[in-house]
Amino acid sequence: QVQLVESGGGLVQPGGSLRLSCVASGSDFTIVLMGWYRQAPRKQRELVATMDNAGVTNYADSSKGRFTISRDNAVNTVTLQMNNLKPEDTAVYYCQCAAAVRAPRWSMTNYWGQGIQVKVAS
């Protein structure tokens, strides 16, 4: 079982910055990949960025050049640094974690945080 707790959202002006963090906790799990997705009203959830255990990143086109994902494996944390934010970045951002878990046998499972609001407006 894995629980994800997000922090760092809020309201910011266009051109501003926010930093989102997510901490994974639980027992009998090994993280394979962590990342961020987002969902705006009336839209499907979409990729923001992910990073696997080798440090390989996957960014959405809308994130490239503005967002940076990083991980601290020692504390099971993933961070998303968002710069030059735009109104179209407004969405609920969800922490994502793919992990091997014992349920009761070891298997790959995808976990989601509760979501954290990011609003970009004047």
PDB file of C-alpha atoms in Angstrom:
ATOM      1  CA  GLN A   1       0.000   0.000   0.000  1.00  0.00           C
ATOM      2  CA  VAL A   2       1.186   3.472  -0.910  1.00  0.00           C
ATOM      3  CA  GLN A   3      -0.164   6.816   0.213  1.00  0.00           C
ATOM      4  CA  LEU A   4       0.715  10.042  -1.569  1.00  0.00           C
ATOM      5  CA  VAL A   5       0.527  13.467   0.041  1.00  0.00           C
ATOM      6  CA  GLU A   6       0.873  16.566  -2.114  1.00  0.00           C
ATOM      7  CA  SER A   7       1.726  20.094  -1.090  1.00  0.00           C
ATOM      8  CA  GLY A   8       2.653  23.444  -2.602  1.00  0.00           C
ATOM      9  CA  GLY A   9      -0.347  24.424  -4.686  1.00  0.00           C
ATOM     10  CA  GLY A  10      -2.177  27.701  -4.629  1.00  0.00           C
ATOM     11  CA  LEU A  11      -2.842  30.887  -6.537  1.00  0.00           C
ATOM     12  CA  VAL A  12      -0.140  32.610  -8.536  1.00  0.00           C
ATOM     13  CA  GLN A  13      -0.028  35.392 -11.091  1.00  0.00           C
ATOM     14  CA  PRO A  14       0.828  34.686 -14.724  1.00  0.00           C
ATOM     15  CA  GLY A  15       4.579  34.464 -15.103  1.00  0.00           C
ATOM     16  CA  GLY A  16       5.007  33.383 -11.520  1.00  0.00           C
ATOM     17  CA  SER A  17       6.307  30.148 -10.064  1.00  0.00           C
ATOM     18  CA  LEU A  18       5.098  27.344  -7.852  1.00  0.00           C
ATOM     19  CA  ARG A  19       6.764  24.271  -6.470  1.00  0.00           C
ATOM     20  CA  LEU A  20       4.756  21.117  -5.897  1.00  0.00           C
ATOM     21  CA  SER A  21       5.974  18.291  -3.702  1.00  0.00           C
ATOM     22  CA  CYS A  22       4.674  14.807  -3.108  1.00  0.00           C
ATOM     23  CA  VAL A  23       5.752  12.290  -0.493  1.00  0.00           C
ATOM     24  CA  ALA A  24       5.059   8.581  -0.790  1.00  0.00           C
ATOM     25  CA  SER A  25       4.686   6.422   2.288  1.00  0.00           C
ATOM     26  CA  GLY A  26       3.517   2.965   3.194  1.00  0.00           C
ATOM     27  CA  SER A  27       4.967  -0.486   3.534  1.00  0.00           C
ATOM     28  CA  ASP A  28       6.227  -3.292   1.326  1.00  0.00           C
ATOM     29  CA  PHE A  29       6.661  -1.234  -1.809  1.00  0.00           C
ATOM     30  CA  THR A  30       9.389  -0.253  -4.224  1.00  0.00           C
ATOM     31  CA  ILE A  31       8.880   2.845  -6.334  1.00  0.00           C
ATOM     32  CA  VAL A  32       9.574   2.509 -10.045  1.00  0.00           C
ATOM     33  CA  LEU A  33       8.395   5.877 -11.334  1.00  0.00           C
ATOM     34  CA  MET A  34       6.928   9.084  -9.931  1.00  0.00           C
ATOM     35  CA  GLY A  35       5.403  12.028 -11.676  1.00  0.00           C
ATOM     36  CA  TRP A  36       2.661  14.573 -12.046  1.00  0.00           C
ATOM     37  CA  TYR A  37      -0.541  14.724 -14.035  1.00  0.00           C
ATOM     38  CA  ARG A  38      -3.177  17.425 -14.153  1.00  0.00           C
ATOM     39  CA  GLN A  39      -6.838  17.774 -14.947  1.00  0.00           C
ATOM     40  CA  ALA A  40      -8.595  20.973 -15.902  1.00  0.00           C
ATOM     41  CA  PRO A  41     -12.389  21.383 -15.824  1.00  0.00           C
ATOM     42  CA  ARG A  42     -14.096  19.534 -18.665  1.00  0.00           C
ATOM     43  CA  LYS A  43     -10.843  17.948 -19.727  1.00  0.00           C
ATOM     44  CA  GLN A  44      -9.229  14.572 -19.281  1.00  0.00           C
ATOM     45  CA  ARG A  45      -6.302  14.030 -16.991  1.00  0.00           C
ATOM     46  CA  GLU A  46      -3.068  14.640 -18.864  1.00  0.00           C
ATOM     47  CA  LEU A  47       0.633  14.092 -18.368  1.00  0.00           C
ATOM     48  CA  VAL A  48       2.746  16.870 -16.924  1.00  0.00           C
ATOM     49  CA  ALA A  49       6.039  15.084 -16.264  1.00  0.00           C
ATOM     50  CA  THR A  50       7.427  11.811 -14.935  1.00  0.00           C
ATOM     51  CA  MET A  51      10.801  10.485 -13.856  1.00  0.00           C
ATOM     52  CA  ASP A  52      11.852   6.865 -13.541  1.00  0.00           C
ATOM     53  CA  ASN A  53      14.485   5.442 -11.211  1.00  0.00           C
ATOM     54  CA  ALA A  54      17.246   5.964 -13.771  1.00  0.00           C
ATOM     55  CA  GLY A  55      16.470   9.661 -13.939  1.00  0.00           C
ATOM     56  CA  VAL A  56      14.845   9.447 -17.357  1.00  0.00           C
ATOM     57  CA  THR A  57      12.186  12.123 -17.684  1.00  0.00           C
ATOM     58  CA  ASN A  58       9.091  12.400 -19.793  1.00  0.00           C
ATOM     59  CA  TYR A  59       7.608  15.872 -20.235  1.00  0.00           C
ATOM     60  CA  ALA A  60       4.454  16.950 -21.922  1.00  0.00           C
ATOM     61  CA  ASP A  61       5.073  19.426 -24.708  1.00  0.00           C
ATOM     62  CA  SER A  62       3.328  22.112 -22.685  1.00  0.00           C
ATOM     63  CA  SER A  63       5.751  21.535 -19.796  1.00  0.00           C
ATOM     64  CA  LYS A  64       9.031  21.590 -21.689  1.00  0.00           C
ATOM     65  CA  GLY A  65      11.209  24.580 -20.968  1.00  0.00           C
ATOM     66  CA  ARG A  66       9.083  25.737 -18.047  1.00  0.00           C
ATOM     67  CA  PHE A  67       8.685  22.818 -15.648  1.00  0.00           C
ATOM     68  CA  THR A  68      11.348  20.681 -14.009  1.00  0.00           C
ATOM     69  CA  ILE A  69      10.728  17.387 -12.261  1.00  0.00           C
ATOM     70  CA  SER A  70      13.095  15.982  -9.666  1.00  0.00           C
ATOM     71  CA  ARG A  71      13.129  13.145  -7.165  1.00  0.00           C
ATOM     72  CA  ASP A  72      14.721  12.436  -3.835  1.00  0.00           C
ATOM     73  CA  ASN A  73      14.718   8.672  -3.542  1.00  0.00           C
ATOM     74  CA  ALA A  74      15.949   8.757   0.047  1.00  0.00           C
ATOM     75  CA  VAL A  75      12.652  10.245   1.218  1.00  0.00           C
ATOM     76  CA  ASN A  76      10.370   9.017  -1.593  1.00  0.00           C
ATOM     77  CA  THR A  77       9.645  12.522  -2.765  1.00  0.00           C
ATOM     78  CA  VAL A  78       8.949  13.968  -6.190  1.00  0.00           C
ATOM     79  CA  THR A  79       9.017  17.696  -6.839  1.00  0.00           C
ATOM     80  CA  LEU A  80       7.701  19.756  -9.722  1.00  0.00           C
ATOM     81  CA  GLN A  81       9.182  23.214 -10.151  1.00  0.00           C
ATOM     82  CA  MET A  82       6.859  25.272 -12.322  1.00  0.00           C
ATOM     83  CA  ASN A  83       8.110  28.537 -13.783  1.00  0.00           C
ATOM     84  CA  ASN A  84       6.554  31.061 -16.133  1.00  0.00           C
ATOM     85  CA  LEU A  85       3.094  29.828 -15.291  1.00  0.00           C
ATOM     86  CA  LYS A  86       0.240  30.565 -17.658  1.00  0.00           C
ATOM     87  CA  PRO A  87      -3.524  30.684 -17.114  1.00  0.00           C
ATOM     88  CA  GLU A  88      -3.843  27.474 -19.114  1.00  0.00           C
ATOM     89  CA  ASP A  89      -1.791  25.726 -16.421  1.00  0.00           C
ATOM     90  CA  THR A  90      -4.750  26.098 -14.069  1.00  0.00           C
ATOM     91  CA  ALA A  91      -5.816  22.610 -13.030  1.00  0.00           C
ATOM     92  CA  VAL A  92      -5.860  20.088 -10.249  1.00  0.00           C
ATOM     93  CA  TYR A  93      -2.442  18.469 -10.160  1.00  0.00           C
ATOM     94  CA  TYR A  94      -2.145  14.832  -9.138  1.00  0.00           C
ATOM     95  CA  CYS A  95       0.934  13.084  -7.866  1.00  0.00           C
ATOM     96  CA  GLN A  96       1.465   9.715  -9.528  1.00  0.00           C
ATOM     97  CA  CYS A  97       3.492   6.776  -8.312  1.00  0.00           C
ATOM     98  CA  ALA A  98       4.086   3.451 -10.025  1.00  0.00           C
ATOM     99  CA  ALA A  99       5.356   0.917  -7.542  1.00  0.00           C
ATOM    100  CA  ALA A 100       5.900  -2.756  -6.978  1.00  0.00           C
ATOM    101  CA  VAL A 101       3.711  -3.718  -4.025  1.00  0.00           C
ATOM    102  CA  ARG A 102       2.826  -6.846  -2.135  1.00  0.00           C
ATOM    103  CA  ALA A 103      -0.912  -7.314  -2.538  1.00  0.00           C
ATOM    104  CA  PRO A 104      -0.359 -10.074  -1.388  1.00  0.00           C
ATOM    105  CA  ARG A 105       2.042 -11.023  -4.168  1.00  0.00           C
ATOM    106  CA  TRP A 106       4.435  -8.489  -5.610  1.00  0.00           C
ATOM    107  CA  SER A 107       2.893  -6.678  -8.536  1.00  0.00           C
ATOM    108  CA  MET A 108       3.035  -3.324 -10.277  1.00  0.00           C
ATOM    109  CA  THR A 109       0.402  -0.862  -9.100  1.00  0.00           C
ATOM    110  CA  ASN A 110      -0.315   2.752  -9.970  1.00  0.00           C
ATOM    111  CA  TYR A 111      -1.199   5.172  -7.166  1.00  0.00           C
ATOM    112  CA  TRP A 112      -2.639   8.674  -7.193  1.00  0.00           C
ATOM    113  CA  GLY A 113      -2.656  11.507  -4.713  1.00  0.00           C
ATOM    114  CA  GLN A 114      -5.805  13.386  -3.779  1.00  0.00           C
ATOM    115  CA  GLY A 115      -4.924  16.275  -6.063  1.00  0.00           C
ATOM    116  CA  ILE A 116      -3.842  19.827  -5.350  1.00  0.00           C
ATOM    117  CA  GLN A 117      -5.249  22.982  -6.917  1.00  0.00           C
ATOM    118  CA  VAL A 118      -3.083  25.272  -9.008  1.00  0.00           C
ATOM    119  CA  LYS A 119      -4.671  28.475 -10.245  1.00  0.00           C
ATOM    120  CA  VAL A 120      -2.879  30.971 -12.440  1.00  0.00           C
ATOM    121  CA  ALA A 121      -4.685  34.284 -12.658  1.00  0.00           C
ATOM    122  CA  SER A 122      -4.179  37.999 -12.164  1.00  0.00           C
TER     123      SER A 122
END
